[in-house]
Coordinates of C-alpha atoms in Angstrom, one line a residue:
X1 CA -19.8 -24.8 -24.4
X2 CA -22.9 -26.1 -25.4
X3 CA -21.5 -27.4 -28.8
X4 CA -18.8 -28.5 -27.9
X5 CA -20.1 -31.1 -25.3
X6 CA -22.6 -31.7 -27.7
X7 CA -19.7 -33.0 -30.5
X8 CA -17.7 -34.7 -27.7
X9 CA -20.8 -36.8 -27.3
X10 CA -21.4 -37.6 -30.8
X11 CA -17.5 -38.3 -31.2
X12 CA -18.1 -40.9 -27.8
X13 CA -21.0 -42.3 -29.3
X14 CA -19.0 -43.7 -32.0
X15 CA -16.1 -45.0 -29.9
X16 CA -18.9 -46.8 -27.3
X17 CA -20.3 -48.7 -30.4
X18 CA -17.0 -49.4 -32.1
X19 CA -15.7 -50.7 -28.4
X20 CA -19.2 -52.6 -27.9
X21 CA -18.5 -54.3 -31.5
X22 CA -15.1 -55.6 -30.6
X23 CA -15.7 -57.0 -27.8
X24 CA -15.4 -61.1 -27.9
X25 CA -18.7 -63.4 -28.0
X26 CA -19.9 -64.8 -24.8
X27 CA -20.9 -68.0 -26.7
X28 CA -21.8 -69.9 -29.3
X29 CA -24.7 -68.9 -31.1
X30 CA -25.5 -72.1 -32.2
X31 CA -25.4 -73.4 -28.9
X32 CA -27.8 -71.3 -27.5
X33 CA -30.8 -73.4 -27.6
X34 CA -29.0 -76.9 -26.5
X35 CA -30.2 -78.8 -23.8
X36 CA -26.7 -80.1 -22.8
X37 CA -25.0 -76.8 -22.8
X38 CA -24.9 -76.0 -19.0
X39 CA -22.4 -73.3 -19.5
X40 CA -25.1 -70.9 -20.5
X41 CA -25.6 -69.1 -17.8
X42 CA -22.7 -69.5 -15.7
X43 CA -20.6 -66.0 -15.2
X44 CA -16.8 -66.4 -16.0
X45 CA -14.4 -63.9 -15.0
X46 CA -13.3 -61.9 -18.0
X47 CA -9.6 -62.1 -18.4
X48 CA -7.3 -60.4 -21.1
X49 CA -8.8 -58.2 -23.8
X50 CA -12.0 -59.2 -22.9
X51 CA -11.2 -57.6 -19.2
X52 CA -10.0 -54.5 -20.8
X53 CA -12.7 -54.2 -23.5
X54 CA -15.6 -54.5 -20.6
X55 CA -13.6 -51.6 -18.7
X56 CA -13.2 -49.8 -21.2
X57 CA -16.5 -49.7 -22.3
X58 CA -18.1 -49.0 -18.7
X59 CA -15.6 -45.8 -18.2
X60 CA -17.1 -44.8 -21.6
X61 CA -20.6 -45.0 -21.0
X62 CA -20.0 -43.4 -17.2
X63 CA -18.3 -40.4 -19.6
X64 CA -20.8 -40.3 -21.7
X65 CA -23.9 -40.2 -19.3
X66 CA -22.3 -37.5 -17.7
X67 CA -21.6 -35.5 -21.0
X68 CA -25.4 -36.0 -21.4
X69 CA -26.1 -35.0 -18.1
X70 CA -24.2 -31.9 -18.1
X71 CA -25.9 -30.7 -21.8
X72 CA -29.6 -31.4 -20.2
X73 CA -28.6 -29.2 -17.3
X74 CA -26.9 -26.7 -19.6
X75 CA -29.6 -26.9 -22.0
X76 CA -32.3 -26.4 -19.4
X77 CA -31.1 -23.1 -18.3

């Protein structure tokens, strides 16, 4: 049991990073430090893939905390 949580973590690992890497910019990197840019910290509502991508991604971090979760417990016993 132990290994194969343990392989279903390292298999969600590499999904969580591949998800986190396709996810869209927020913004412009080269506008970053300009003074007239005042959409920097406004919060837009993600719409689209960018939606999707952000649920997707929490669903597989909730997974895989609770993957961990469940091999400390295992692993503690």
């Amino acid at each position: 049991m132990y290994n194969v949580l343990l392989t279903i973590l390292l298999i969600l690992s590499a999904i969580i990073i591949i998800a986190i890497f396709m996810q869209p910019a927020k913004n412009q990197s080269s506008n970053v430090f300009d003074a007239s840019s005042g959409a920097l910290f406004e919060r837009t509502k993600a719409r689209g893939f960018e939606a999707v991508m952000q649920r997707l991604t929490a669903i597989l971090v909730f997974c895989w905390m609770l993957i961990a979760l469940a091999l400390v417990i295992i692993s503690s016993k």
